[in-house]
PDB file of C-alpha atoms in Angstrom:
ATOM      1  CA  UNK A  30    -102.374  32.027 -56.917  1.00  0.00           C
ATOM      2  CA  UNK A  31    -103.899  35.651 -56.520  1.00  0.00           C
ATOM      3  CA  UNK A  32    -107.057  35.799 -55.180  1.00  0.00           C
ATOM      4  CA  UNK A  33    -109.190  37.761 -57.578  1.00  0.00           C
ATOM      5  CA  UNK A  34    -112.360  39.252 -55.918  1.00  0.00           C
ATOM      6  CA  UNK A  35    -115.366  38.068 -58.522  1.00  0.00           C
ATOM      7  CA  UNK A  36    -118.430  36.747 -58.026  1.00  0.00           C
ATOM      8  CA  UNK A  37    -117.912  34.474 -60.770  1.00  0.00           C
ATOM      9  CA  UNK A  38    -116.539  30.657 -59.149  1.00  0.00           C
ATOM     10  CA  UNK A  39    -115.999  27.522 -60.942  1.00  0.00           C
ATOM     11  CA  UNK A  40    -115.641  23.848 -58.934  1.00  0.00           C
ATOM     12  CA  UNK A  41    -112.595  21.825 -60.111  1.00  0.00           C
ATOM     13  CA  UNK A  42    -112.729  18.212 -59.961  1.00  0.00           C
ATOM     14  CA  UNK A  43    -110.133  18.292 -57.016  1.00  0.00           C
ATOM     15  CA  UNK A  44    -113.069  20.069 -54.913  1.00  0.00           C
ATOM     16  CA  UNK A  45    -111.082  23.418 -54.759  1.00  0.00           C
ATOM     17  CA  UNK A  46    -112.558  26.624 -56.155  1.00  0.00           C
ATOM     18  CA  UNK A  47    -111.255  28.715 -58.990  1.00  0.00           C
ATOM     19  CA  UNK A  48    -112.036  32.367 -59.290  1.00  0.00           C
ATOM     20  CA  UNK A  49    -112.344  33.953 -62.732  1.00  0.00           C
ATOM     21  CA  UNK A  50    -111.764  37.567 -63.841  1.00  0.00           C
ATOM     22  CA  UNK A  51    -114.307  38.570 -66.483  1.00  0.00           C
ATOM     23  CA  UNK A  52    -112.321  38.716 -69.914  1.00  0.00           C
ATOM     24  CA  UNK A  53    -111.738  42.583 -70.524  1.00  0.00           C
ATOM     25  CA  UNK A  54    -110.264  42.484 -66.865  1.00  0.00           C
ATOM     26  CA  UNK A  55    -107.058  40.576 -67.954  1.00  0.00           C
ATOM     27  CA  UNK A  56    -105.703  42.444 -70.645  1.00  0.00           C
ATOM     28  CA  UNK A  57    -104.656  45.834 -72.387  1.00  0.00           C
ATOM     29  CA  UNK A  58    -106.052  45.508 -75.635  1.00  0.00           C
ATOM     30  CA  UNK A  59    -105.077  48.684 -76.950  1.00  0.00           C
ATOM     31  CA  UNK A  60    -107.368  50.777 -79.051  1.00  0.00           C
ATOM     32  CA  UNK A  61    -107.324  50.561 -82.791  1.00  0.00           C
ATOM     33  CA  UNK A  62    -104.051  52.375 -84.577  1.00  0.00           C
ATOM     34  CA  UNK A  63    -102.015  51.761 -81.108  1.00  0.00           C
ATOM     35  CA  UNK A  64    -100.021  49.608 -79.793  1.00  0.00           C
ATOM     36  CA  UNK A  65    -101.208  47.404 -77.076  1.00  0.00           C
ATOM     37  CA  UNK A  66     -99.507  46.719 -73.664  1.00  0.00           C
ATOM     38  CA  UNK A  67     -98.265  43.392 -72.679  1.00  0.00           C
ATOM     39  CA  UNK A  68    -100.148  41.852 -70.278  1.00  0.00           C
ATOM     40  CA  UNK A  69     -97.589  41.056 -67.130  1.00  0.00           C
ATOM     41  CA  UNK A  70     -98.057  37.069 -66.528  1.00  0.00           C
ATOM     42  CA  UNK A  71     -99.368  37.459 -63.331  1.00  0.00           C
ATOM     43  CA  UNK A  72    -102.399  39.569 -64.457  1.00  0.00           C
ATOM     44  CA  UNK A  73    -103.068  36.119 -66.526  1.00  0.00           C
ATOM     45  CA  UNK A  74    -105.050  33.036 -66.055  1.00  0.00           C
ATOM     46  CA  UNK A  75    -101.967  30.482 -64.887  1.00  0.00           C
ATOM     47  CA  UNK A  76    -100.775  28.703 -67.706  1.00  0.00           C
ATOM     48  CA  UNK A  77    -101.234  25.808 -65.269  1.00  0.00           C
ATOM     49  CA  UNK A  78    -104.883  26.214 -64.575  1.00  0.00           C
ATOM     50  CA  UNK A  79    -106.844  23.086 -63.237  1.00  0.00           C
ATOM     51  CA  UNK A  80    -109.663  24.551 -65.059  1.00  0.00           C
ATOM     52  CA  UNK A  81    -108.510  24.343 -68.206  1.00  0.00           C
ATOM     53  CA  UNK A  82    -105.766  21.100 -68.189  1.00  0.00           C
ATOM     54  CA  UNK A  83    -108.335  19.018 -66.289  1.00  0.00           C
ATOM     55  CA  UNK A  84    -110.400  18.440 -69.344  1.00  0.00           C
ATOM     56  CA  UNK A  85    -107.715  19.077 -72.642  1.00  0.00           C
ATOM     57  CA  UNK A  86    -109.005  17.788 -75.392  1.00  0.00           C
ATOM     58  CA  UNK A  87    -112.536  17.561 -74.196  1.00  0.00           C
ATOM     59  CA  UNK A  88    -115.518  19.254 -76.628  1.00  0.00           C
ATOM     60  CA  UNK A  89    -116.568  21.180 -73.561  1.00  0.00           C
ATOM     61  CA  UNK A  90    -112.536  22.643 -73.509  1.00  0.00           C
ATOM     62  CA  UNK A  91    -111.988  23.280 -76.944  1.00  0.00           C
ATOM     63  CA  UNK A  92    -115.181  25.160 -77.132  1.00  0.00           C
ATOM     64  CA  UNK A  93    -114.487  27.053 -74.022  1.00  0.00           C
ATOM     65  CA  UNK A  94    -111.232  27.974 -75.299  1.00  0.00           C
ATOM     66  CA  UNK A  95    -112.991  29.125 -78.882  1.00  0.00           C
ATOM     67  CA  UNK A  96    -115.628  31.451 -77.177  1.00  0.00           C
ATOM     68  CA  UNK A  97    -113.021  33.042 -75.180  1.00  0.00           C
ATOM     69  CA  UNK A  98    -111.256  34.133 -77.636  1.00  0.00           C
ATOM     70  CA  UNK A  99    -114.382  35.634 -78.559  1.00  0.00           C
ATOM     71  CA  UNK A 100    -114.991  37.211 -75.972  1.00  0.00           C
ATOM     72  CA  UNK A 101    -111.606  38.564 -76.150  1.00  0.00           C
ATOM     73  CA  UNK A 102    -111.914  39.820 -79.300  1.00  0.00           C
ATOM     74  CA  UNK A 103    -114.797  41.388 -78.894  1.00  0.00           C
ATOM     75  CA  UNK A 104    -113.640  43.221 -75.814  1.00  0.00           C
ATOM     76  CA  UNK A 105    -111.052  44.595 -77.985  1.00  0.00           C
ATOM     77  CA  UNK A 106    -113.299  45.692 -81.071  1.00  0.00           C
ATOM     78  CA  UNK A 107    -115.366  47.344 -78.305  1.00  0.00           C
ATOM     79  CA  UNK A 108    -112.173  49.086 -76.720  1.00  0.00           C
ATOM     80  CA  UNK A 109    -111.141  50.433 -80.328  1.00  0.00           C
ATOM     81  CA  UNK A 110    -115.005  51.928 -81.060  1.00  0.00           C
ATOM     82  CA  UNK A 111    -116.044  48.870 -83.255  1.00  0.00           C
ATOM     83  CA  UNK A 112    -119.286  46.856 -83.062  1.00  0.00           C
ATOM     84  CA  UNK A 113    -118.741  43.114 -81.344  1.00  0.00           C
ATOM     85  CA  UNK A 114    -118.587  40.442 -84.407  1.00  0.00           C
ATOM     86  CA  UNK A 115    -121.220  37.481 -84.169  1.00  0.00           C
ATOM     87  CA  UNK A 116    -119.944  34.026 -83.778  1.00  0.00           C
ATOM     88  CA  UNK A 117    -120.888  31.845 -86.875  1.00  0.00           C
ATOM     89  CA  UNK A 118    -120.724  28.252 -86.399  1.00  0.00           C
ATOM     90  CA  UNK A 119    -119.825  27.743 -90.235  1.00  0.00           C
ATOM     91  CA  UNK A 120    -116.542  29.722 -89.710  1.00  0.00           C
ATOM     92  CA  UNK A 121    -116.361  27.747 -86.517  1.00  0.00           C
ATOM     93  CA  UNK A 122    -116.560  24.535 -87.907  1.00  0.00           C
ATOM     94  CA  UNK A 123    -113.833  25.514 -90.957  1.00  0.00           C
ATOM     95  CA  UNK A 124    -111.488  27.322 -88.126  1.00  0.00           C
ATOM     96  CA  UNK A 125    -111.918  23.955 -86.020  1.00  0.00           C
ATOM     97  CA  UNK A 126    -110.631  21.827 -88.840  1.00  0.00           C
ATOM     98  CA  UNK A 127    -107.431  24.075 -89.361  1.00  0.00           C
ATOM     99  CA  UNK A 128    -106.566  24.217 -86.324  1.00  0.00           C
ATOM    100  CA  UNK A 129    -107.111  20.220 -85.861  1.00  0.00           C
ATOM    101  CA  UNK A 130    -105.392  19.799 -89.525  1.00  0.00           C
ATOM    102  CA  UNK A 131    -102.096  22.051 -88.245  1.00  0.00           C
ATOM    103  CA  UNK A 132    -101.935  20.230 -84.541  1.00  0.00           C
ATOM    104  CA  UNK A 133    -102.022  16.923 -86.858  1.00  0.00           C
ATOM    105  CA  UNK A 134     -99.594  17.579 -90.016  1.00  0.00           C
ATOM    106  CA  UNK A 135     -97.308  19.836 -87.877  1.00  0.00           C
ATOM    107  CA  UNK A 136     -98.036  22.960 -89.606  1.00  0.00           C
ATOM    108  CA  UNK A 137     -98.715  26.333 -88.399  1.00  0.00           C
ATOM    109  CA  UNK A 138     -99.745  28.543 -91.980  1.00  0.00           C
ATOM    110  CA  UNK A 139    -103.016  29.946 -93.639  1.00  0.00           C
ATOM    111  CA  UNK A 140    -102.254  27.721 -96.913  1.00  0.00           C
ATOM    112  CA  UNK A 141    -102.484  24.170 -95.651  1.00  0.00           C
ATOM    113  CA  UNK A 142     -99.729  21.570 -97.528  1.00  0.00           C
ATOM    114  CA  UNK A 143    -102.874  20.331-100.248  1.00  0.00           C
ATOM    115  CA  UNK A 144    -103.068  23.887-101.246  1.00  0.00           C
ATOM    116  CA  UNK A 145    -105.933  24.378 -99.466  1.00  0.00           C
ATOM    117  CA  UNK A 146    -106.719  28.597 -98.979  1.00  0.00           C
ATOM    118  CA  UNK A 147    -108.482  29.949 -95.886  1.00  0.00           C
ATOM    119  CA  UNK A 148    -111.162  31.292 -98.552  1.00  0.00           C
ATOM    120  CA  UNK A 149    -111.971  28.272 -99.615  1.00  0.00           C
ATOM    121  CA  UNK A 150    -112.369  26.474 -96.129  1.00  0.00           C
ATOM    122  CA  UNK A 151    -114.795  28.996 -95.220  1.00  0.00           C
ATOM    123  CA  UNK A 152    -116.455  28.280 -98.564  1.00  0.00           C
ATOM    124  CA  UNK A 153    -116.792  24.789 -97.982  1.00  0.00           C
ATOM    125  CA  UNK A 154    -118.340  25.030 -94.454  1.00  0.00           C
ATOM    126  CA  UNK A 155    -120.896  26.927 -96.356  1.00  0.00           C
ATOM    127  CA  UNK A 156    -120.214  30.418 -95.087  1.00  0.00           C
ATOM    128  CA  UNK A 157    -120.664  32.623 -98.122  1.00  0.00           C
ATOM    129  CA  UNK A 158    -118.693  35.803 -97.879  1.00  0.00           C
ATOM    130  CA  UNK A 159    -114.916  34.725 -96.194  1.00  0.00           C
ATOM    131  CA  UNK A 160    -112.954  37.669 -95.034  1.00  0.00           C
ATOM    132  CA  UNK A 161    -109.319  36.540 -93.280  1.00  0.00           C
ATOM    133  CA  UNK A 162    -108.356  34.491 -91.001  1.00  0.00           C
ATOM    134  CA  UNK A 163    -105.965  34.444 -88.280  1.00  0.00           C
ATOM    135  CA  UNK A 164    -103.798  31.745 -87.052  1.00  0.00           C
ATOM    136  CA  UNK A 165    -101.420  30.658 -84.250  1.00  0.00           C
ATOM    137  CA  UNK A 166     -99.489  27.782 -82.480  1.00  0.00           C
ATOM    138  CA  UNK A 167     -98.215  27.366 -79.095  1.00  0.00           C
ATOM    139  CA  UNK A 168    -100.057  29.682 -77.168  1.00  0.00           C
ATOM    140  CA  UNK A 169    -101.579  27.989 -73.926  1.00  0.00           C
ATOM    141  CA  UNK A 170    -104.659  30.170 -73.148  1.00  0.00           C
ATOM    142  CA  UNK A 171    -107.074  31.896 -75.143  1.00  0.00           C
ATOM    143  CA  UNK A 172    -105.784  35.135 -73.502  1.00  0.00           C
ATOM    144  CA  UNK A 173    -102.694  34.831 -74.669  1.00  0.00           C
ATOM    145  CA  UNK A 174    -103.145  33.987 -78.212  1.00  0.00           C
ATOM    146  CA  UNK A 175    -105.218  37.356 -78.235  1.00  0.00           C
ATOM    147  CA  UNK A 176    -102.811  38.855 -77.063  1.00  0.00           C
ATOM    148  CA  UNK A 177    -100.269  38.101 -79.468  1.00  0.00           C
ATOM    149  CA  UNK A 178    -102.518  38.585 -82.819  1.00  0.00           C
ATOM    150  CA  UNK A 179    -102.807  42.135 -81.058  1.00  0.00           C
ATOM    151  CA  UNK A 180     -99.381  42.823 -80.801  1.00  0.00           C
ATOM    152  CA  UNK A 181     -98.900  41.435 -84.396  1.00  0.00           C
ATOM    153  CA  UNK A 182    -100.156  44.431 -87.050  1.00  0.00           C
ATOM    154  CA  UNK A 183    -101.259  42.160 -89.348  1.00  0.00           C
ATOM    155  CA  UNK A 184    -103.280  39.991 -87.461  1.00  0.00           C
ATOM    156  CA  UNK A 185    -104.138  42.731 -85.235  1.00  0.00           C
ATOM    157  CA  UNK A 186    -105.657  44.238 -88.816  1.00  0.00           C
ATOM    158  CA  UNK A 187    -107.989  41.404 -89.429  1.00  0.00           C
ATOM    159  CA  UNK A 188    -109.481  41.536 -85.839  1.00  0.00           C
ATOM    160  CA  UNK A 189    -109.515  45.204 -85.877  1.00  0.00           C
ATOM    161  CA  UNK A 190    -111.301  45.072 -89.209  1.00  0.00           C
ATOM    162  CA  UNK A 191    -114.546  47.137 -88.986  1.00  0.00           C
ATOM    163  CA  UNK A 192    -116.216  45.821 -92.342  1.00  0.00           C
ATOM    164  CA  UNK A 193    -115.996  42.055 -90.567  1.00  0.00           C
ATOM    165  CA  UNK A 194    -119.361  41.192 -88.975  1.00  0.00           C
ATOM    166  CA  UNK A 195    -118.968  37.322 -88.175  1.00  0.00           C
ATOM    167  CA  UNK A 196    -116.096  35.461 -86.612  1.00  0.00           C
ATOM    168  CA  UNK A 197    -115.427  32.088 -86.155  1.00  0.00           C
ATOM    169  CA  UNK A 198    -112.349  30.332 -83.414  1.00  0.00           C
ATOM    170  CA  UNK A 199    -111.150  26.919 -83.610  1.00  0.00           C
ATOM    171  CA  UNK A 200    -109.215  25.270 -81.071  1.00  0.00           C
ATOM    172  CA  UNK A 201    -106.632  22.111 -81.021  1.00  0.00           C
ATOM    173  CA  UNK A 202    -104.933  20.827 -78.487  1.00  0.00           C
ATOM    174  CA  UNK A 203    -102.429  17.857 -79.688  1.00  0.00           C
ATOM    175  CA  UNK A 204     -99.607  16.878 -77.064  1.00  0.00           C
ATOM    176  CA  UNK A 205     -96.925  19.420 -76.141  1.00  0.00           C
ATOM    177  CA  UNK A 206     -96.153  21.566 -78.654  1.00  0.00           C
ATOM    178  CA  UNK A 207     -99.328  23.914 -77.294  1.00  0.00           C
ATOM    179  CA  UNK A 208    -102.470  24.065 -78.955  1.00  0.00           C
ATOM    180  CA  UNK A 209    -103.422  25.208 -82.678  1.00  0.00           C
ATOM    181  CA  UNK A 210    -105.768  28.441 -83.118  1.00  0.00           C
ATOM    182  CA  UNK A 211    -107.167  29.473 -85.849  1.00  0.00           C
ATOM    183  CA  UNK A 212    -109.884  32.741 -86.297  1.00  0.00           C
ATOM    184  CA  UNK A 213    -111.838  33.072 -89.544  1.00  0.00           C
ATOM    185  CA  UNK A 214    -113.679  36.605 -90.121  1.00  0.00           C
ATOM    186  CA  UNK A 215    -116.605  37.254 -93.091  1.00  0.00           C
ATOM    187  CA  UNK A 216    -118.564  39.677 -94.197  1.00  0.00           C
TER     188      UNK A 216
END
């Protein structure tokens, strides 16, 4: 592992310390209209970071995971000129379910197999004005599943989106086939 100069340390359970680079650090995120680099795999967290695999599955994981990839997305609204979105935890709670409900049926789509529309999620958690969502499967880090809805225009057009004010990440991780993400954006 790199050593990463940050004042920013984390304990693992094994007694060894982990050293963090703050979000914006480990990726290009492009600015909004152009493309963004790829982001070598060294520059990345390890895929096989204690940090992270010590406690899969946990609440304290998933929503680690979930407001990184705020953070992430943030730092790219910010790099493209846009103001940061707020985290709502009603488009939390409906992003949390997809992703959960894809890990589960073995899915990996915006229209779940009842029919089921990301509008009307969003609805039902009680968030009132639903924008898009964004989803994904198999990515193992929150960087990297920000990553790839940048390099992918349409996804990269829902995160980019400047009339979006709230966002919402949900997180899944169910056995090896990598976890579930799913972003929801309103209004």
């Amino acid at each position: 592992m790199v050593e990463v100069p940050t004042s920013r340390k984390r304990k693992r359970r094994d007694g060894t310390v982990a050293r963090f680079r703050p979000p914006e650090e480990t990726m290009d995120v492009g600015v909004l209209g152009k493309p963004s680099r790829p982001v070598p795999e060294a520059e990345l967290e390890p895929a096989g970071d204690p940090s992270f695999r010590s406690v899969v599955g946990s609440t304290e994981h998933q929503r680690a995971a979930e407001d990184a990839v705020v953070r992430l997305s943030n730092a790219a609204r910010a790099r493209a000129g846009l103001r940061p979105l707020r985290s709502d935890e009603r488009l939390r709670t409906a992003a949390r379910a997809h992703s959960k409900d894809m890990a589960q049926r073995d899915f990996c789509a915006h229209i779940n197999p009842d029919g089921r529309t990301p509008g009307e999620r969003m609805s039902a958690a009680g968030y009132p004005a639903p924008g898009a969502e964004n989803v994904a499967r198999g990515q193992d880090s929150p960087h990297k599943v920000v990553q790839a809805w940048l390099d992918s225009p349409g996804h990269r057009a829902n995160l980019l989106n400047p009339e979006f004010t709230t966002i919402g990440a949900g997180a899944y991780y169910l056995g090896d086939g990598g976890p579930c993400w799913t972003q929801n954006f309103g209004y």
